[in-house]
Short mmCIF file of C-alpha atoms in Angstrom, two decimals:
data_model
loop_
_atom_site.label_atom_id
_atom_site.label_comp_id
_atom_site.label_asym_id
_atom_site.label_seq_id
_atom_site.Cartn_x
_atom_site.Cartn_y
_atom_site.Cartn_z
CA UNK L 128 84.95 121.38 140.52
CA UNK L 129 82.70 119.55 138.03
CA UNK L 130 83.18 120.35 134.34
CA UNK L 131 80.75 122.68 132.88
CA UNK L 132 78.15 121.92 130.22
CA UNK L 133 80.08 124.10 127.72
CA UNK L 134 83.13 121.85 128.22
CA UNK L 135 81.09 118.76 127.68
CA UNK L 136 79.60 120.28 124.46
CA UNK L 137 83.19 121.32 123.17
CA UNK L 138 84.44 117.89 123.97
CA UNK L 139 81.52 116.14 122.18
CA UNK L 140 81.89 118.48 119.04
CA UNK L 141 85.68 117.78 118.99
CA UNK L 142 85.07 113.99 119.11
CA UNK L 143 82.48 114.15 116.32
CA UNK L 144 84.74 116.13 114.02
CA UNK L 145 87.48 113.59 114.58
CA UNK L 146 85.25 110.74 113.92
CA UNK L 147 83.82 112.40 110.81
CA UNK L 148 87.47 113.21 109.64
CA UNK L 149 88.75 109.65 110.13
CA UNK L 150 85.59 108.20 108.52
CA UNK L 151 85.85 110.48 105.52
CA UNK L 152 89.57 109.37 104.85
CA UNK L 153 88.48 105.59 104.74
CA UNK L 154 88.89 103.85 101.41
CA UNK L 155 85.25 104.02 100.76
CA UNK L 156 83.88 101.76 98.30
CA UNK L 157 81.25 102.75 95.70
CA UNK L 158 81.44 104.69 92.53
CA UNK L 159 79.93 107.91 91.20
CA UNK L 160 80.34 107.02 87.53
CA UNK L 161 77.07 107.58 85.68
CA UNK L 162 75.48 104.42 84.11
CA UNK L 163 75.20 104.50 80.35
CA UNK L 164 71.61 105.31 79.03
CA UNK L 165 72.12 104.53 75.40
CA UNK L 166 72.41 101.16 73.75
CA UNK L 167 75.66 100.06 72.16
CA UNK L 168 76.34 101.41 68.74
CA UNK L 169 75.86 99.05 65.95
CA UNK L 170 78.84 97.21 64.60
CA UNK L 171 81.34 98.25 67.32
CA UNK L 172 81.31 95.24 69.55
CA UNK L 173 81.83 91.67 69.04
CA UNK L 174 80.64 90.52 72.35
CA UNK L 175 83.19 87.78 72.02
CA UNK L 176 84.89 85.91 74.69
CA UNK L 177 87.43 84.09 72.56
CA UNK L 178 91.04 84.99 73.30
CA UNK L 179 91.98 84.36 69.57
CA UNK L 180 90.24 87.58 68.81
CA UNK L 181 93.35 89.46 70.14
CA UNK L 182 95.99 87.30 68.38
CA UNK L 183 96.49 89.81 65.56
CA UNK L 184 95.78 92.97 67.54
CA UNK L 185 98.22 95.94 67.75
CA UNK L 186 99.83 97.01 71.08
CA UNK L 187 98.25 100.17 72.40
CA UNK L 188 100.26 102.44 74.69
CA UNK L 189 98.43 105.47 76.25
CA UNK L 190 99.83 108.59 77.97
CA UNK L 191 98.49 108.91 81.59
CA UNK L 192 99.08 111.96 83.82
CA UNK L 193 98.17 112.28 87.49
CA UNK L 194 97.14 115.40 89.40
CA UNK L 195 97.10 115.69 93.25
CA UNK L 196 94.48 118.16 94.60
CA UNK L 197 95.31 119.86 97.79
CA UNK L 198 93.24 121.88 100.31
CA UNK L 199 93.19 125.68 99.16
CA UNK L 200 95.93 126.35 101.88
CA UNK L 201 98.32 123.87 99.93
CA UNK L 202 98.35 120.99 102.33
CA UNK L 203 96.98 117.46 102.07
CA UNK L 204 96.62 114.25 104.27
CA UNK L 205 98.66 111.97 102.10
CA UNK L 206 102.37 112.31 102.52
CA UNK L 207 103.06 109.18 100.37
CA UNK L 208 100.79 110.20 97.47
CA UNK L 209 103.62 110.38 94.90
CA UNK L 210 104.67 106.79 95.70
CA UNK L 211 101.02 105.64 95.66
CA UNK L 212 100.57 107.13 92.26
CA UNK L 213 103.44 104.85 90.98
CA UNK L 214 102.17 101.98 92.68
CA UNK L 215 98.63 102.57 91.28
CA UNK L 216 100.14 102.94 87.86
CA UNK L 217 101.94 99.64 88.27
CA UNK L 218 98.62 98.00 89.13
CA UNK L 219 96.95 99.38 85.93
CA UNK L 220 99.71 97.93 83.71
CA UNK L 221 99.64 94.51 85.43
CA UNK L 222 95.89 94.31 85.00
CA UNK L 223 95.57 95.74 81.36
CA UNK L 224 98.79 94.39 79.68
CA UNK L 225 97.18 91.10 79.23
CA UNK L 226 94.86 92.81 76.63
CA UNK L 227 97.79 94.55 74.91
CA UNK L 228 96.96 97.87 76.72
CA UNK L 229 99.81 99.83 78.31
CA UNK L 230 100.23 103.15 80.11
CA UNK L 231 103.00 105.42 79.95
CA UNK L 232 103.48 107.68 83.02
CA UNK L 233 103.60 111.28 82.03
CA UNK L 234 104.03 112.67 85.38
CA UNK L 235 102.48 113.65 88.60
CA UNK L 236 101.78 117.24 89.78
CA UNK L 237 99.91 118.78 92.86
CA UNK L 238 97.80 121.91 92.74
CA UNK L 239 95.96 123.87 95.33
CA UNK L 240 92.18 123.78 95.09
CA UNK L 241 90.58 127.26 94.77
CA UNK L 242 88.52 128.66 97.52
CA UNK L 243 84.74 127.62 97.14
CA UNK L 244 81.99 129.78 98.72
CA UNK L 245 80.72 128.32 102.00
CA UNK L 246 83.30 125.27 101.67
CA UNK L 247 86.71 125.83 103.14
CA UNK L 248 87.88 122.38 101.77
CA UNK L 249 87.62 123.44 98.05
CA UNK L 250 87.75 120.49 95.69
CA UNK L 251 89.80 118.57 98.13
CA UNK L 252 86.56 117.12 99.57
CA UNK L 253 83.85 116.53 97.08
CA UNK L 254 80.54 116.60 98.65
CA UNK L 255 78.50 115.93 95.42
CA UNK L 256 79.05 114.38 91.98
CA UNK L 257 78.56 117.92 90.49
CA UNK L 258 81.46 119.10 92.42
CA UNK L 259 83.70 116.59 90.59
CA UNK L 260 82.66 117.97 87.26
CA UNK L 261 83.27 121.55 88.51
CA UNK L 262 86.62 120.45 89.69
CA UNK L 263 87.59 119.04 86.35
CA UNK L 264 86.33 122.13 84.51
CA UNK L 265 88.43 124.22 86.78
CA UNK L 266 91.57 122.20 86.28
CA UNK L 267 91.19 122.40 82.45
CA UNK L 268 90.76 126.19 82.55
CA UNK L 269 93.87 126.53 84.82
CA UNK L 270 96.52 124.41 82.94
CA UNK L 271 96.12 121.15 85.18
CA UNK L 272 95.02 118.89 82.41
CA UNK L 273 96.78 117.10 79.53
CA UNK L 274 94.61 116.75 76.32
CA UNK L 275 96.94 114.12 75.05
CA UNK L 276 96.64 111.72 77.97
CA UNK L 277 94.27 110.01 80.40
CA UNK L 278 94.04 112.40 83.46
CA UNK L 279 93.42 111.11 86.94
CA UNK L 280 92.68 113.60 89.70
CA UNK L 281 93.65 112.39 93.21
CA UNK L 282 91.52 114.39 95.52
CA UNK L 283 91.11 113.80 99.22
CA UNK L 284 87.76 111.95 99.62
CA UNK L 285 84.18 112.24 98.66
CA UNK L 286 80.71 111.45 99.66
CA UNK L 287 79.91 109.39 96.80
CA UNK L 288 82.56 106.63 97.19
CA UNK L 289 86.15 105.84 96.04
CA UNK L 290 86.11 107.45 92.68
CA UNK L 291 84.27 108.58 89.55
CA UNK L 292 84.94 108.58 85.78
CA UNK L 293 83.72 111.52 83.70
CA UNK L 294 81.68 109.05 81.70
CA UNK L 295 81.83 105.55 80.30
CA UNK L 296 84.14 106.02 77.47
CA UNK L 297 86.07 109.12 78.54
CA UNK L 298 89.75 110.31 79.35
CA UNK L 299 89.09 111.80 82.75
CA UNK L 300 88.50 110.28 86.22
CA UNK L 301 88.90 111.07 89.80
CA UNK L 302 89.88 108.93 92.74
CA UNK L 303 90.17 109.42 96.50
CA UNK L 304 93.87 109.64 97.27
CA UNK L 305 93.41 106.75 99.73
CA UNK L 306 92.35 104.35 96.91
CA UNK L 307 95.24 105.01 94.58
CA UNK L 308 96.68 101.65 95.41
CA UNK L 309 93.25 99.69 95.71
CA UNK L 310 90.91 98.44 93.16
CA UNK L 311 89.52 101.81 92.95
CA UNK L 312 91.85 103.20 90.38
CA UNK L 313 91.79 100.29 87.88
CA UNK L 314 87.91 100.36 88.32
CA UNK L 315 87.65 103.98 87.28
CA UNK L 316 90.24 103.52 84.36
CA UNK L 317 87.94 100.63 83.30
CA UNK L 318 85.03 103.15 83.12
CA UNK L 319 87.18 105.53 81.02
CA UNK L 320 87.90 102.54 78.65
CA UNK L 321 84.33 101.65 78.35
CA UNK L 322 83.47 99.03 80.83
CA UNK L 323 80.19 99.15 82.86
CA UNK L 324 79.49 97.87 86.34
CA UNK L 325 78.98 94.14 86.37
CA UNK L 326 75.94 94.26 88.71
CA UNK L 327 72.32 94.91 87.35
CA UNK L 328 68.83 94.27 88.26
CA UNK L 329 67.79 93.79 84.73
CA UNK L 330 70.37 91.29 83.40
CA UNK L 331 69.02 87.72 83.25
CA UNK L 332 71.00 84.60 84.49
CA UNK L 333 70.90 82.60 81.35
CA UNK L 334 74.01 82.62 79.17
CA UNK L 335 72.26 80.60 76.18
CA UNK L 336 71.73 83.05 73.40
CA UNK L 337 68.93 80.77 72.18
CA UNK L 338 67.02 81.26 75.59
CA UNK L 339 64.18 83.59 75.41
CA UNK L 340 65.51 85.47 78.58
CA UNK L 341 69.06 85.98 77.09
CA UNK L 342 69.94 89.58 77.34
CA UNK L 343 73.80 89.43 78.39
CA UNK L 344 74.76 91.72 75.53
CA UNK L 345 72.23 94.36 75.95
CA UNK L 346 71.68 94.64 79.81
CA UNK L 347 74.02 94.88 82.74
CA UNK L 348 77.67 95.32 81.71
CA UNK L 349 76.90 93.82 78.27
CA UNK L 350 79.64 91.21 78.58
CA UNK L 351 78.84 87.53 78.33
CA UNK L 352 81.46 86.05 80.64
CA UNK L 353 80.67 88.14 83.60
CA UNK L 354 77.73 86.40 85.25
CA UNK L 355 74.52 88.27 86.06
CA UNK L 356 74.24 89.64 89.59
CA UNK L 357 72.58 92.30 91.78
CA UNK L 358 75.64 93.18 93.66
CA UNK L 359 77.56 91.78 96.51
CA UNK L 360 77.66 92.49 100.26
CA UNK L 361 78.05 90.85 103.47
CA UNK L 362 74.51 89.48 103.25
CA UNK L 363 75.30 87.29 100.38
CA UNK L 364 79.02 86.87 100.30
CA UNK L 365 81.65 85.15 102.39
CA UNK L 366 84.11 88.17 103.04
CA UNK L 367 87.02 85.66 103.93
CA UNK L 368 86.83 83.32 100.84
CA UNK L 369 84.96 85.76 98.54
CA UNK L 370 82.47 83.01 97.64
CA UNK L 371 78.76 83.76 96.95
CA UNK L 372 76.56 82.26 99.63
CA UNK L 373 73.14 83.82 98.65
CA UNK L 374 70.15 82.42 97.25
CA UNK L 375 68.91 85.41 94.92
CA UNK L 376 66.98 84.24 91.94
CA UNK L 377 66.23 85.66 88.49
CA UNK L 378 62.52 86.06 87.77
CA UNK L 379 62.53 86.19 83.99
CA UNK L 380 60.12 83.20 83.35
CA UNK L 381 61.13 80.80 86.11
CA UNK L 382 62.88 81.25 89.44
CA UNK L 383 66.38 80.62 88.19
CA UNK L 384 69.14 80.95 90.70
CA UNK L 385 71.99 83.23 89.71
CA UNK L 386 75.18 81.44 88.86
CA UNK L 387 77.94 83.48 90.54
CA UNK L 388 81.54 82.44 90.86
CA UNK L 389 84.49 83.87 92.81
CA UNK L 390 85.74 85.53 89.60
CA UNK L 391 82.48 87.53 89.60
CA UNK L 392 82.88 88.69 93.19
CA UNK L 393 86.53 89.73 92.71
CA UNK L 394 85.94 91.46 89.26
CA UNK L 395 87.35 94.89 89.25
CA UNK L 396 84.11 96.38 87.75
CA UNK L 397 81.75 95.42 90.59
CA UNK L 398 80.07 98.56 91.57
CA UNK L 399 80.35 98.35 95.48
CA UNK L 400 81.07 95.77 97.99
CA UNK L 401 79.88 97.69 101.03
CA UNK L 402 83.34 97.08 102.80
CA UNK L 403 83.78 93.65 101.47
CA UNK L 404 87.43 92.50 101.85
CA UNK L 405 87.92 91.02 98.39
CA UNK L 406 90.36 93.59 96.94
CA UNK L 407 91.85 91.58 93.97
CA UNK L 408 92.01 93.23 90.58
CA UNK L 409 90.48 91.06 87.96
CA UNK L 410 89.07 91.33 84.35
CA UNK L 411 87.57 88.72 82.12
CA UNK L 412 88.56 88.03 78.42
CA UNK L 413 85.17 89.49 77.41
CA UNK L 414 85.76 92.69 79.24
CA UNK L 415 89.29 92.87 77.60
CA UNK L 416 87.77 92.29 74.16
CA UNK L 417 85.15 95.05 74.78
CA UNK L 418 87.82 97.53 75.72
CA UNK L 419 89.80 96.56 72.58
CA UNK L 420 86.67 97.10 70.37
CA UNK L 421 86.18 100.63 71.55
CA UNK L 422 89.89 101.30 71.30
CA UNK L 423 89.96 100.18 67.67
CA UNK L 424 87.15 102.78 66.57
CA UNK L 425 89.58 105.48 67.58
CA UNK L 426 88.00 107.02 70.82
CA UNK L 427 91.35 107.49 72.63
CA UNK L 428 93.67 108.33 69.68
CA UNK L 429 94.63 111.69 71.29
CA UNK L 430 96.28 109.71 74.21
CA UNK L 431 98.14 107.25 72.02
CA UNK L 432 101.93 107.04 72.18
CA UNK L 433 104.50 104.61 70.82
CA UNK L 434 105.73 101.34 72.35
CA UNK L 435 109.20 102.92 72.42
CA UNK L 436 108.03 105.28 75.19
CA UNK L 437 108.13 102.51 77.55
CA UNK L 438 111.80 102.16 76.90
CA UNK L 439 112.25 105.79 78.14
CA UNK L 440 112.82 106.92 81.61
CA UNK L 441 109.98 109.00 83.24
CA UNK L 442 112.45 110.90 85.45
CA UNK L 443 116.20 111.39 85.90
CA UNK L 444 118.90 111.82 83.36
CA UNK L 445 121.69 109.70 81.67
CA UNK L 446 125.27 110.38 82.38
CA UNK L 447 127.09 111.47 79.13
CA UNK L 448 130.47 112.89 80.03
CA UNK L 449 132.64 113.90 82.80
CA UNK L 450 132.18 117.56 82.19
CA UNK L 451 128.72 117.22 83.81
CA UNK L 452 130.14 116.33 87.20
CA UNK L 453 129.66 113.03 89.14
CA UNK L 454 127.87 110.19 87.43
CA UNK L 455 126.02 109.40 90.76
CA UNK L 456 123.99 112.64 90.17
CA UNK L 457 122.49 111.10 87.06
CA UNK L 458 119.98 108.19 87.33
CA UNK L 459 117.29 107.60 84.86
CA UNK L 460 114.23 106.08 86.49
CA UNK L 461 111.73 103.69 84.74
CA UNK L 462 108.16 103.09 85.69
CA UNK L 463 107.07 100.16 87.77
CA UNK L 464 104.72 97.34 86.79
CA UNK L 465 106.90 95.56 84.20
CA UNK L 466 109.20 92.63 84.44
CA UNK L 467 112.55 94.21 83.45
CA UNK L 468 115.91 92.67 82.68
CA UNK L 469 119.00 94.74 81.75
CA UNK L 470 121.31 92.60 79.58
CA UNK L 471 124.90 93.23 79.16
CA UNK L 472 125.53 94.87 75.79
CA UNK L 473 128.26 96.56 73.73
CA UNK L 474 128.05 99.36 71.23
CA UNK L 475 129.30 102.85 70.50
CA UNK L 476 126.56 104.62 72.47
CA UNK L 477 127.37 106.94 75.36
CA UNK L 478 123.73 107.69 75.41
CA UNK L 479 121.16 104.88 74.95
CA UNK L 480 120.86 103.71 71.27
CA UNK L 481 117.62 104.40 69.24
CA UNK L 482 114.81 102.32 69.82
CA UNK L 483 114.76 101.07 66.35
CA UNK L 484 118.45 100.40 66.13
CA UNK L 485 119.10 96.63 66.81
CA UNK L 486 122.72 96.55 65.60
CA UNK L 487 124.31 96.42 68.96
CA UNK L 488 125.58 93.18 70.55
CA UNK L 489 124.01 91.90 73.77
CA UNK L 490 124.08 88.56 75.82
CA UNK L 491 121.90 86.88 78.32
CA UNK L 492 123.76 88.13 81.32
CA UNK L 493 121.25 90.14 83.32
CA UNK L 494 123.08 92.68 85.12
CA UNK L 495 119.78 93.90 86.93
CA UNK L 496 116.38 92.12 87.03
CA UNK L 497 113.24 93.85 88.26
CA UNK L 498 109.76 92.27 89.00
CA UNK L 499 106.65 94.04 88.02
CA UNK L 500 105.66 93.81 91.74
CA UNK L 501 108.83 95.84 92.96
CA UNK L 502 107.89 98.70 95.19
CA UNK L 503 111.27 100.16 95.86
CA UNK L 504 110.97 102.42 92.68
CA UNK L 505 114.39 103.86 93.26
CA UNK L 506 116.10 100.69 91.91
CA UNK L 507 114.38 100.69 88.58
CA UNK L 508 117.05 102.28 86.61
CA UNK L 509 119.18 101.58 83.47
CA UNK L 510 122.77 100.48 84.40
CA UNK L 511 125.61 101.48 82.20
CA UNK L 512 126.78 98.88 79.65
CA UNK L 513 123.16 97.33 79.43
CA UNK L 514 120.27 97.15 77.09
CA UNK L 515 116.51 97.11 78.16
CA UNK L 516 114.40 93.94 78.03
CA UNK L 517 110.75 94.44 78.96
CA UNK L 518 108.43 91.50 79.18
CA UNK L 519 105.28 93.05 77.42
CA UNK L 520 103.08 90.11 78.33
CA UNK L 521 101.15 91.00 75.05
CA UNK L 522 98.72 88.81 73.15
CA UNK L 523 98.90 91.07 70.25
CA UNK L 524 102.18 90.25 68.73
CA UNK L 525 104.44 86.99 68.87
CA UNK L 526 107.50 89.17 69.36
CA UNK L 527 106.10 90.89 72.43
CA UNK L 528 109.58 90.71 74.16
CA UNK L 529 112.08 93.12 72.78
CA UNK L 530 115.56 94.08 73.95
CA UNK L 531 116.29 97.69 72.94
CA UNK L 532 118.41 100.77 73.81
CA UNK L 533 121.91 99.66 74.62
CA UNK L 534 123.58 102.22 76.90
CA UNK L 535 127.37 101.71 76.80
CA UNK L 536 129.30 104.63 78.08
CA UNK L 537 132.92 104.72 78.77
CA UNK L 538 133.20 108.42 79.45
CA UNK L 539 132.56 107.45 83.12
CA UNK L 540 135.99 106.70 84.58
CA UNK L 541 136.26 103.73 86.97
CA UNK L 542 136.38 104.41 90.61
CA UNK L 543 138.73 101.53 91.46
CA UNK L 544 139.73 98.14 90.09
CA UNK L 545 142.33 95.47 89.89
CA UNK L 546 144.93 93.73 87.72
CA UNK L 547 145.07 89.93 87.99
CA UNK L 548 148.20 88.16 86.38
CA UNK L 549 147.76 84.50 85.59
CA UNK L 550 151.20 83.23 86.61
CA UNK L 551 151.25 80.11 84.42
CA UNK L 552 150.20 81.87 81.39
CA UNK L 553 146.72 80.18 81.23
CA UNK L 554 143.35 81.02 82.85
CA UNK L 555 143.74 79.09 86.08
CA UNK L 556 143.73 79.69 89.83
CA UNK L 557 147.43 80.49 90.13
CA UNK L 558 147.21 84.29 90.10
CA UNK L 559 148.56 87.38 91.64
CA UNK L 560 145.90 90.11 92.24
CA UNK L 561 147.01 93.82 92.40
CA UNK L 562 144.20 96.20 93.64
CA UNK L 563 144.23 99.59 91.88
CA UNK L 564 142.70 102.91 93.24
CA UNK L 565 141.14 105.47 91.01
CA UNK L 566 144.56 106.79 90.04
CA UNK L 567 146.09 103.48 89.13
CA UNK L 568 142.97 101.97 87.20
CA UNK L 569 142.74 105.12 85.13
CA UNK L 570 146.55 105.26 84.44
CA UNK L 571 146.82 105.76 80.59
CA UNK L 572 149.99 103.68 80.58
CA UNK L 573 148.60 100.82 82.70
CA UNK L 574 148.92 98.10 79.99
CA UNK L 575 152.17 99.61 78.72
CA UNK L 576 153.78 99.20 82.24
CA UNK L 577 152.86 95.53 82.52
CA UNK L 578 155.45 92.75 82.12
CA UNK L 579 154.77 90.27 79.40
CA UNK L 580 152.00 87.63 80.28
CA UNK L 581 148.32 86.91 80.56
CA UNK L 582 146.12 89.39 82.59
CA UNK L 583 142.62 90.20 83.60
CA UNK L 584 141.97 93.93 84.21
CA UNK L 585 138.73 94.66 86.24
CA UNK L 586 137.27 98.23 86.43
CA UNK L 587 134.50 99.17 89.00
CA UNK L 588 132.40 102.19 88.33
CA UNK L 589 130.67 104.43 90.89
CA UNK L 590 127.23 103.53 89.52
CA UNK L 591 127.60 99.85 90.20
CA UNK L 592 128.70 98.71 86.61
CA UNK L 593 131.82 96.59 86.05
CA UNK L 594 134.06 95.93 83.13
CA UNK L 595 136.62 93.20 82.51
CA UNK L 596 139.23 92.84 79.88
CA UNK L 597 141.55 89.70 79.17
CA UNK L 598 144.81 90.66 77.65
CA UNK L 599 147.98 88.82 76.51
CA UNK L 600 151.15 91.01 76.37
CA UNK L 601 154.02 89.73 74.40
CA UNK L 602 157.73 91.12 74.55
#
């Protein structure tokens, strides 16, 4: 029997739905952020590209909070979204720290979209830019917004591209969940911080301020060290090497070719690459200075927090005493995106010392080292008997590398250990090692029961920490 026409129609419809669904979830390029219509305010921007402008700046740390939007029925298509949020956050800090700008993670929470008339996807799939603004207004009215933080709404996907910021200079943005770990998130945060798309049909090629055609500070992105361009796609760019191969010209007074470099093609604030494979995140010094200029007039003061917040865990708890139960149940977690070293330290601090307390002793023995590119976020924790060092990579202050918050807790009893006797009475290889189980290493009369001599007592804790004491016992 031949299949009926109805079967063919159903099969075709199913195929088209699947194609549309898969296509919609792609990491679409493009941006729905509205272009600015007003000129720059007088006296705010220096338009400088000189790194020395940041030498005496102040470190700025901003709270940032992420919200995951679900279908109205509570499900979504991104099982790794919580991990992607942290990876995206790491990318933000890696990109913006070079300008003395930091983001403190204040959490990720999911919420179910309300049901919208004639739209079963709710705010999970945004069909128009106006729906984004409706979503943000609904979220604010229903408690899914932090007035003291930058707010990032990770929805499913949209018809207008990878993401959108509420405005150039704002504290809310949206990003398709599939773009949390691409250049899309740093791009939208760049808009929040005042950056404009680098491409423009009105900006002229010249970078000579004495040239009659010079308009680099008033047209395009209004940044001098991003070259004028009309946008990049497969027609004028090599997608493998990310090099410009076009022949577009500026028609101000003569047919002047655009001077476009690889840095312009990979710039995070390009508006759209139509699928171009250049996914690096990069900003120029001029863009960084422009951000700092707008920060310094106080636009984002509501989201400001202290540098000390970077030395505090975003999740988990510290072990304090054995009355809490096993220390294995207590693990403070620190946000990714920084180079950490946890140096061996000593103090009377069963909980980490205050950020401003630098009276503790520490040495250069790094018990744990974490790269800013680490993707196993479960290992970014604070070991017992260590202090936290964060390489802040900041141009703002000479002392951008601080070791703080010694955690030296001896309420956590060791799980096992050993007693090593130096048979010759000196530190050499002639030793006798006696392993000790939990009872033996925690014996309160352990030292009293030793014969006279030179010993090393090693203690191993369940959280991975170790402790060594050298003692000489006389008659």
